[in-house]
Coordinates of C-alpha atoms in Angstrom, one line a residue:
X1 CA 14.3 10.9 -6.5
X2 CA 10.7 12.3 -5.6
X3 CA 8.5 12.6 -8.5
X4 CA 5.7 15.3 -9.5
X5 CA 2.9 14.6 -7.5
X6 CA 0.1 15.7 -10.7
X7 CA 0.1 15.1 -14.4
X8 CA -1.7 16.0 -17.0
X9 CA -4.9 14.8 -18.5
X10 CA -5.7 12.6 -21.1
X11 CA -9.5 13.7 -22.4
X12 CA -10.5 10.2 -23.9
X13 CA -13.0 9.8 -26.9
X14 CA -15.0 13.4 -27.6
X15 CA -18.4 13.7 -25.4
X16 CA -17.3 11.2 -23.3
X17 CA -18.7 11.5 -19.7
X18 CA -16.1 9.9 -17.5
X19 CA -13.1 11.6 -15.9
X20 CA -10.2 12.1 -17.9
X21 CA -7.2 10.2 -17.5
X22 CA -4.0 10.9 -16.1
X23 CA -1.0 9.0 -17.8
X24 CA 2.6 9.3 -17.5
X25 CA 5.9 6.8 -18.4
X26 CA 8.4 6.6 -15.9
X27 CA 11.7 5.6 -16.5
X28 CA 12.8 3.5 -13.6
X29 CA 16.1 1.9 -14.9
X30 CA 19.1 2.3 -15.0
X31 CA 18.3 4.6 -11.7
X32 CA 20.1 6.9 -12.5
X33 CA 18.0 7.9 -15.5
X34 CA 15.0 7.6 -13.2
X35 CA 12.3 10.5 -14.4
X36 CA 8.6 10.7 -14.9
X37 CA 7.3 12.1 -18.3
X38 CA 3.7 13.1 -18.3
X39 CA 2.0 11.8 -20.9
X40 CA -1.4 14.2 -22.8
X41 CA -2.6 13.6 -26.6
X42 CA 0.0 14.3 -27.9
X43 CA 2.1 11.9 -30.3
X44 CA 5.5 11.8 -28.3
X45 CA 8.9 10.2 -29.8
X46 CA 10.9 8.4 -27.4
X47 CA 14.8 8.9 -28.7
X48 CA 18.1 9.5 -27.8
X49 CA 18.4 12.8 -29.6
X50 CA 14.3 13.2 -29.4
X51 CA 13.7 16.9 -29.2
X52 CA 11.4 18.2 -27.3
X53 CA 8.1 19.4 -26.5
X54 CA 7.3 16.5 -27.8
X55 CA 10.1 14.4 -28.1
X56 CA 11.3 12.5 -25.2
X57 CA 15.3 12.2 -24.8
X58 CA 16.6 9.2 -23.1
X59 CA 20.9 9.9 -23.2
X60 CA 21.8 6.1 -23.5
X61 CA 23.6 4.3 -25.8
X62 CA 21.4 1.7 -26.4
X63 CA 18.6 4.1 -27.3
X64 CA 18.6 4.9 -31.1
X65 CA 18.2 8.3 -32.1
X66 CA 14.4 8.0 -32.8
X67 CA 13.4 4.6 -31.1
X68 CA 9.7 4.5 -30.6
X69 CA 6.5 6.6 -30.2
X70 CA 4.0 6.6 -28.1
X71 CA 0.6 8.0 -29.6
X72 CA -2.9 8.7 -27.4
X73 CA -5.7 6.1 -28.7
X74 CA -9.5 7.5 -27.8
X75 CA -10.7 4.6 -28.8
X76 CA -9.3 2.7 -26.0
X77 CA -8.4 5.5 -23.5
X78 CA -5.0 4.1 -23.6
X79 CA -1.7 5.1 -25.5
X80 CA -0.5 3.2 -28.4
X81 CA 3.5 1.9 -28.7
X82 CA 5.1 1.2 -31.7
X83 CA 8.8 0.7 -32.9
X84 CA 10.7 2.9 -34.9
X85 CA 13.1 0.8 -36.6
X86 CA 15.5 1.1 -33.5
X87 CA 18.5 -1.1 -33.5
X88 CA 18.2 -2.4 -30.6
X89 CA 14.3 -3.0 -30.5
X90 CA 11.5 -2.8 -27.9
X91 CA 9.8 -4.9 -25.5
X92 CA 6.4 -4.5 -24.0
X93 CA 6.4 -6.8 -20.8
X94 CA 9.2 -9.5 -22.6
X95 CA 7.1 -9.4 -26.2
X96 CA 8.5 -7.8 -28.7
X97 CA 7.2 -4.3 -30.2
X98 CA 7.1 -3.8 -34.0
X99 CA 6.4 -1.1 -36.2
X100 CA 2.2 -2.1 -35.7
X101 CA 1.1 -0.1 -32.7
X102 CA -0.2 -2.0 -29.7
X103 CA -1.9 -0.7 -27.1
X104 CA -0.1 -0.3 -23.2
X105 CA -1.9 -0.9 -20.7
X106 CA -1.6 0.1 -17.0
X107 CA 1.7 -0.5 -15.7
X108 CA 3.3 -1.7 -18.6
X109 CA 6.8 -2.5 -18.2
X110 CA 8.3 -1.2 -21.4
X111 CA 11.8 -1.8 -22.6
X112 CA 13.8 0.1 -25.1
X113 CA 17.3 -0.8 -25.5
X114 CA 18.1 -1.3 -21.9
X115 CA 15.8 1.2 -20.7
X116 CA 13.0 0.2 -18.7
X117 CA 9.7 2.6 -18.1
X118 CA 6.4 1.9 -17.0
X119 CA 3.1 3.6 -18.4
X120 CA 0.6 4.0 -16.2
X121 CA -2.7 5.8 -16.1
X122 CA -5.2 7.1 -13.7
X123 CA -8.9 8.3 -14.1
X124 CA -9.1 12.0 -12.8
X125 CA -6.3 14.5 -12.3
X126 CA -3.9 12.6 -9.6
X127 CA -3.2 14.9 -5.9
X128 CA -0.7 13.3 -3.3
X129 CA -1.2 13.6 0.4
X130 CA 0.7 15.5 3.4
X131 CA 4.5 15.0 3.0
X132 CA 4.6 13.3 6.0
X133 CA 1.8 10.6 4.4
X134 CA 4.6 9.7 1.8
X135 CA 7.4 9.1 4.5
X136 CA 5.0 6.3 6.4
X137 CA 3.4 5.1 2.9
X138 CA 6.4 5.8 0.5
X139 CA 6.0 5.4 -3.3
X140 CA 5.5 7.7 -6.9
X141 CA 3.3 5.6 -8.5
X142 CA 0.0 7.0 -9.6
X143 CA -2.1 4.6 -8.0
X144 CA -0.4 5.0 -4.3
X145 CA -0.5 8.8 -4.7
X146 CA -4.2 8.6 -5.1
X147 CA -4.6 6.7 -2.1
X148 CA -2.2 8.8 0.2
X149 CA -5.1 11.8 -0.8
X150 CA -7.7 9.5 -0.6
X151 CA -6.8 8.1 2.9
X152 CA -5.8 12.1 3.9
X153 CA -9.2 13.0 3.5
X154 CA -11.0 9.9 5.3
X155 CA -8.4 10.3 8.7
X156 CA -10.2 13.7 9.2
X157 CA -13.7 12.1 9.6
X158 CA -15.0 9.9 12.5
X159 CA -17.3 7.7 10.1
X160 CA -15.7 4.4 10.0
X161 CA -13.4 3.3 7.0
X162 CA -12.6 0.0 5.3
X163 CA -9.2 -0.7 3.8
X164 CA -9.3 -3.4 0.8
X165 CA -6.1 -4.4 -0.5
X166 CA -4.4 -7.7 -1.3
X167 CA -2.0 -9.6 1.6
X168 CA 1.4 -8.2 2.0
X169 CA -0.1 -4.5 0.7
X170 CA 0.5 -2.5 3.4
X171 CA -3.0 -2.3 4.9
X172 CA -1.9 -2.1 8.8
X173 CA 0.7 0.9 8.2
X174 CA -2.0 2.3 6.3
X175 CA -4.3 2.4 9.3
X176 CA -1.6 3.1 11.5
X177 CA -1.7 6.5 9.3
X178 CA -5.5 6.9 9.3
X179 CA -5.5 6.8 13.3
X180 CA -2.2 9.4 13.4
X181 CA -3.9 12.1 11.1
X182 CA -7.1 11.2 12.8
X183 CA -5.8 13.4 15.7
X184 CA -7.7 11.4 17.7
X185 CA -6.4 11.2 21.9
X186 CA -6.7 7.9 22.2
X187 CA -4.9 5.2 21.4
X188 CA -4.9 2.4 18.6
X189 CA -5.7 -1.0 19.2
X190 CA -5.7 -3.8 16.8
X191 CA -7.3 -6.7 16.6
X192 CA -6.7 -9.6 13.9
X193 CA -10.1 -11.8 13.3
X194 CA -8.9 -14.8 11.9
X195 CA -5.8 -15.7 14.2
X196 CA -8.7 -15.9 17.4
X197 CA -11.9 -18.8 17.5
X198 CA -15.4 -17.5 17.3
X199 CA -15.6 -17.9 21.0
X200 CA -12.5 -15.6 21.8
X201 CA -13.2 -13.1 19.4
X202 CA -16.2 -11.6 21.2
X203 CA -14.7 -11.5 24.8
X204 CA -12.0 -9.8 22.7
X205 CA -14.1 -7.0 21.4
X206 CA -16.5 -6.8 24.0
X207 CA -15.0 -8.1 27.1
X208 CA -16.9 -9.8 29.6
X209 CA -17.6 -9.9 33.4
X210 CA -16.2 -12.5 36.1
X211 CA -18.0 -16.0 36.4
X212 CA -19.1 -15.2 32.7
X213 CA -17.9 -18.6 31.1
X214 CA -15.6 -21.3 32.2
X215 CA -12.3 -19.6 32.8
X216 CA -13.0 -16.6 33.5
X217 CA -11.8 -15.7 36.7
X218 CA -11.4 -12.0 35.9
X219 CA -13.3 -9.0 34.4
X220 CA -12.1 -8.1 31.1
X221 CA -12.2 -4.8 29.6
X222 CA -12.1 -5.7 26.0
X223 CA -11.0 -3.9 23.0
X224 CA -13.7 -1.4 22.6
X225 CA -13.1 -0.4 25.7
X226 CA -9.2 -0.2 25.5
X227 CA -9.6 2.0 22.4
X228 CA -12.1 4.4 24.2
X229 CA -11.2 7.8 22.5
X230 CA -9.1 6.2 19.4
X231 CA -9.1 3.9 16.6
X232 CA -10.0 0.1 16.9
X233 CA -8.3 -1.6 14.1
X234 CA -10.0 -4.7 12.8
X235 CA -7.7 -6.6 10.7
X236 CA -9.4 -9.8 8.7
X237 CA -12.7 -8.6 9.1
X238 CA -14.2 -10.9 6.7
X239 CA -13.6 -13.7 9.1
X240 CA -15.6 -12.4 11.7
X241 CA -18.1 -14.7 12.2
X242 CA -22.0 -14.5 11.0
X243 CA -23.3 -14.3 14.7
X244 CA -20.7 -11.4 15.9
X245 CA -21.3 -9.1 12.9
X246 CA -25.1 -7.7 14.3
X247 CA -23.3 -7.3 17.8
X248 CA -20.4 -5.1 16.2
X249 CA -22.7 -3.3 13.8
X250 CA -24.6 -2.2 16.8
X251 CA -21.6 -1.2 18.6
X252 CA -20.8 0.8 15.8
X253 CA -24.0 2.7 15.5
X254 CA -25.0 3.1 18.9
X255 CA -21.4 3.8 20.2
X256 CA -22.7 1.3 23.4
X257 CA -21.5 -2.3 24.3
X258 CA -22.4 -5.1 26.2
X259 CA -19.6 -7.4 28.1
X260 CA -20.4 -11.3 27.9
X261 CA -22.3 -11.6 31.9
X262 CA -22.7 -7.9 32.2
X263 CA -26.4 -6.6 32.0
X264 CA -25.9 -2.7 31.4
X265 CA -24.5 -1.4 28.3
X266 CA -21.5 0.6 28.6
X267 CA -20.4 3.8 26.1
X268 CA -17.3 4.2 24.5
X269 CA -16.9 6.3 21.7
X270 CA -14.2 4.4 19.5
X271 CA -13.8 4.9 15.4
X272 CA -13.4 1.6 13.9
X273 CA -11.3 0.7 10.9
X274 CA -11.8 -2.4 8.9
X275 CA -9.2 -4.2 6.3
X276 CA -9.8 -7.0 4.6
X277 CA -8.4 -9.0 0.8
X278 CA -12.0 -10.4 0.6
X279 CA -14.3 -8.8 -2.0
X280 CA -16.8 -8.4 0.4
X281 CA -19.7 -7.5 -1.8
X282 CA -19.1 -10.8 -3.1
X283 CA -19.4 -12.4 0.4
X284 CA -22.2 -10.0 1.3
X285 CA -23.7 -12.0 -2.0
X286 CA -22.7 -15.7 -0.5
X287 CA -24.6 -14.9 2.5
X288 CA -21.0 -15.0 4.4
X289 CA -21.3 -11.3 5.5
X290 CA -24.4 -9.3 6.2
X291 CA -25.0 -6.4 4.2
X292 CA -26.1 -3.7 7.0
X293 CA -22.6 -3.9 8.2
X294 CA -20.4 -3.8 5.3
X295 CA -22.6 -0.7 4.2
X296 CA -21.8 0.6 7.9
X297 CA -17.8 -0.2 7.5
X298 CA -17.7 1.4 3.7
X299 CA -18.9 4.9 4.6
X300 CA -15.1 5.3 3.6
X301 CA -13.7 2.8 1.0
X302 CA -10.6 3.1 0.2
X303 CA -8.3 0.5 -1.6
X304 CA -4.8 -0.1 -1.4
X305 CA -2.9 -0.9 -4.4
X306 CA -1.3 -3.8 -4.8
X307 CA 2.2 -4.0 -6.2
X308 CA 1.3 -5.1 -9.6
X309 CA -0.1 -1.7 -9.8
X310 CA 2.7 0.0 -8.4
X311 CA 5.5 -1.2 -10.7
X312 CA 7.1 2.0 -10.4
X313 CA 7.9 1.9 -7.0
X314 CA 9.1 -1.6 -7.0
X315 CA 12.7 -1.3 -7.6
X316 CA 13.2 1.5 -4.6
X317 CA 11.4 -0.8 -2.4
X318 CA 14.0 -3.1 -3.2
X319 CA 16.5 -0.6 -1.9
X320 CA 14.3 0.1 0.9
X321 CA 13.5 -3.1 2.3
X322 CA 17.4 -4.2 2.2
X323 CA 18.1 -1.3 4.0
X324 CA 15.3 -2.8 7.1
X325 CA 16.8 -6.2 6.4
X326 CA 20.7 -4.9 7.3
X327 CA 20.0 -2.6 10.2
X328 CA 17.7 -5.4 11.6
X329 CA 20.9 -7.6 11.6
X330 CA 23.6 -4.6 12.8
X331 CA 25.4 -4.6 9.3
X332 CA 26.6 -1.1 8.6
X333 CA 24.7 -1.1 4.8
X334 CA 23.0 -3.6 3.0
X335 CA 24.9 -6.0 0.1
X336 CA 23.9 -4.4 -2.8
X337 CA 24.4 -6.0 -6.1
X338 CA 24.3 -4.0 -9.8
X339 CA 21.4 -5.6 -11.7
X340 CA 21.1 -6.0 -15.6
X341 CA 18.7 -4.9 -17.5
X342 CA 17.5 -8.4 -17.9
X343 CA 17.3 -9.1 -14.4
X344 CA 15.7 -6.0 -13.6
X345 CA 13.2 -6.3 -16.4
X346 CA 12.6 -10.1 -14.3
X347 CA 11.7 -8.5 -10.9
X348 CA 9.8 -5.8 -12.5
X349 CA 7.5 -7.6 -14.8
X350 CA 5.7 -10.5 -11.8
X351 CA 2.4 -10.4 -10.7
X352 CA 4.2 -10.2 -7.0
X353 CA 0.8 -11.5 -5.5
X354 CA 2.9 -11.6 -2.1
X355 CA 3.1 -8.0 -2.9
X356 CA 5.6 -6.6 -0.3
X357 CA 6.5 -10.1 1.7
X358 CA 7.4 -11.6 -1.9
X359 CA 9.7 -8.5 -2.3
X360 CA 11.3 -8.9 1.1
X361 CA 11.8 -12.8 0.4
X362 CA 13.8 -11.6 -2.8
X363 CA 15.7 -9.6 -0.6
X364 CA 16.8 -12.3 2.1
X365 CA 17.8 -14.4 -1.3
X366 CA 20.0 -11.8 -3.0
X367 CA 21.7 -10.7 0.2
X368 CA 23.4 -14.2 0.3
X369 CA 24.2 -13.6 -3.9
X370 CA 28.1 -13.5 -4.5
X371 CA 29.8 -10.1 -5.8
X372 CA 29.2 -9.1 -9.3
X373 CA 26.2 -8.2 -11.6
X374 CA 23.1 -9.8 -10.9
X375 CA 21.7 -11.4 -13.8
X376 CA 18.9 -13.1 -14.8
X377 CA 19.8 -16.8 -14.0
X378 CA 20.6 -15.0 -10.7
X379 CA 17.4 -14.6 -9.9
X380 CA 15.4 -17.9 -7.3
X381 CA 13.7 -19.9 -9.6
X382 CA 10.6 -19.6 -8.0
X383 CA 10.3 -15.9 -9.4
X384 CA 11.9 -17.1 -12.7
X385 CA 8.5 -19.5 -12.9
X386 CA 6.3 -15.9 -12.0
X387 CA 7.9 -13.9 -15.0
X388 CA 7.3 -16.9 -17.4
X389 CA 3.7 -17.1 -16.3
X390 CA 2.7 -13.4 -16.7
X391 CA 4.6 -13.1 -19.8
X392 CA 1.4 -13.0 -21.8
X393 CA -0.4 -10.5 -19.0
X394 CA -0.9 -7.1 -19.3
X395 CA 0.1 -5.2 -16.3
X396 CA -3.4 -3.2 -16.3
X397 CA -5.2 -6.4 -16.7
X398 CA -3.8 -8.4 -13.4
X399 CA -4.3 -5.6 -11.4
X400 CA -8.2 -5.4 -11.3
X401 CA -9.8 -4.8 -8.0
X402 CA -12.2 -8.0 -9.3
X403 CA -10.9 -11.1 -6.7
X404 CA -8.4 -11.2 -4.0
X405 CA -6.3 -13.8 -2.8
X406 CA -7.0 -15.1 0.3

């Protein structure tokens, strides 16, 4: 089901200066329930008779007529959740909710009766990109809707652009999509910085001339040059070593480079896209990368979500990527097992810092589970051990841009 692509706005505390927020719950289980619910400042009653325009009707029997509300705190720029009394109670990721508010923060998993909904909330009024944007980078969560528009408008300029995200994000498809609605006639070339040694790497980009080092019986073109007219995708970039990064900053300004042995510089005019799960202000900081070039790459920023911050969408991809997992093996559809709400609560509420290659692992696992409901002691231990040790972790809070795994 494809979900509306803007909500509407939260304004905050009065006389605040920052953006407003966008916030919306999003019931993603059972799927068949699935809908988003935009969320404003208004006090909203979450029921299964809840009336509307401000009450929100879930038709479930395990939803008590008037189960919980959710009210807008300006304090906190958040909503508030508290329990009505319901009979069969509510969660907020595995803790139970009483009749004391407590405040949700991004991607909240909430759980009412055996409903599950996530809250999220974005600063500014939320667009989408092209339709064609969602097909390659699929997904209704807030967060990947404002980086579809963000990565929309940045495929249109020539500057160069720097991808952060977290491993297992999605950061090569996502310059895949840059250099396709770039327009651009040549082609894309990529180029990963930390599976080559320092002394590769610069033949690599650069390439160099016959009799330049030992081994080189041939003239190389190198990468630049291969990507003359297109994008030159730079995977890893905070590997690239000290010494290189003055030689690639000036190939980036001055659109010129010079081949190991050669002795004239040589044009090319090539737009260069960076990705990295460094923090790389932090290594501009450590002395590990200079600061001229990370300026240079960041003319456009743009940073990937990881899943934790995408909990919406983590369920389809489920669907998804056991669809890529049967045709990859000729089976006609995927095995696809009913999950409880216990066990979908289990996948929903991890920190996933694999982010897609964790989800895809889960796949391979539960493709080999037997017939029947898949239930919480189902589930591989090892993702049994990440849902105890988030328990106590707000989704909003474990999905800070602060540090990346390497």
């Amino acid at each position: 089901m494809s979900l509306p692509p803007e909500t509407r706005t939260c304004e905050g505390s009065p006389g605040a200066a920052a953006a407003p927020w966008s916030c919306r719950l999003t019931i993603v289980y059972p799927p068949e329930l699935r809908a988003a619910i935009d969320l404003d400042e208004s006090p909203r009653i979450v029921g299964r008779q809840a009336d509307p325009p401000l009450g929100i009707g879930v038709a479930h029997s395990t939803v008590s007529r008037r189960h919980l509300e959710l009210r807008w705190d300006a304090r906190v720029s958040r909503h508030t959740a508290r329990d009505l009394g319901s009979r069969n109670g509510s969660q907020i990721h595995g803790t139970p909710l009483a009749a004391i508010p407590r405040v949700l923060d991004d991607n909240a998993v909430l759980r009412f009766g055996d409903i599950l909904a996530v809250y999220e909330r974005q600063r500014g009024p939320v667009h989408d990109g092209p339709a064609a944007l969602r097909a390659a980078i699929p997904g209704d969560a807030l967060s990947i809707q404002a980086f579809r528009a963000a990565l929309a408008r940045a495929a249109l300029d020539p500057a160069p652009a720097l991808i952060i995200g977290e491993s297992g994000s999605g950061k090569e498809r996502s310059a895949a999509e840059l250099h396709r609605l770039s327009g651009r006639s040549g082609p894309l070339v990529t180029l990963n910085c930390a599976a080559l040694s320092p002394q590769l790497i610069e033949s690599q980009l650069f390439g160099h001339q016959r009799g330049a080092f030992t081994g080189a019986t041939t003239a190389q073109p190198g990468l630049f040059r291969a990507a003359d007219g297109g994008t030159l995708f730079l995977d890893e970039i905070g590997e690239l070593p000290l010494d290189l990064q003055p030689k690639l900053l000036r190939a980036i300004e001055s659109g010129e480079i010079l081949p190991l042995g050669a002795t004239q510089h040589q044009r090319v005019q090539v737009r260069v896209v960076a990705a990295t799960n460094r923090v790389l202000a932090d290594e501009v900081e450590a002395g590990r990368f200079r600061r001229d070039l990370y300026a240079r790459l960041a003319l456009w920023e743009l940073q990937l979500p990881p899943l934790a911050r995408r909990r919406v969408d983590i369920l389809p991809w489920l669907d998804r990527l056991a669809l890529d997992w049967s045709a990859a093996r000729g089976l006609a559809r995927p095995p696809r097992q009913e999950l409880t709400p216990s066990a979908a609560a289990a996948i929903l509420r991890p920190r996933w810092p694999e982010n897609l290659r964790g989800l895809l692992r889960l796949v391979h696992e539960l493709a080999h589970h037997s017939d029947g409901p898949l239930r919480l002691e189902s589930l591989p231990a090892w993702l049994q051990s990440d849902v105890a040790t988030v328990a106590g972790v707000a989704g909003g809070r474990c999905g800070r841009w602060s540090r990346w795994p390497r």
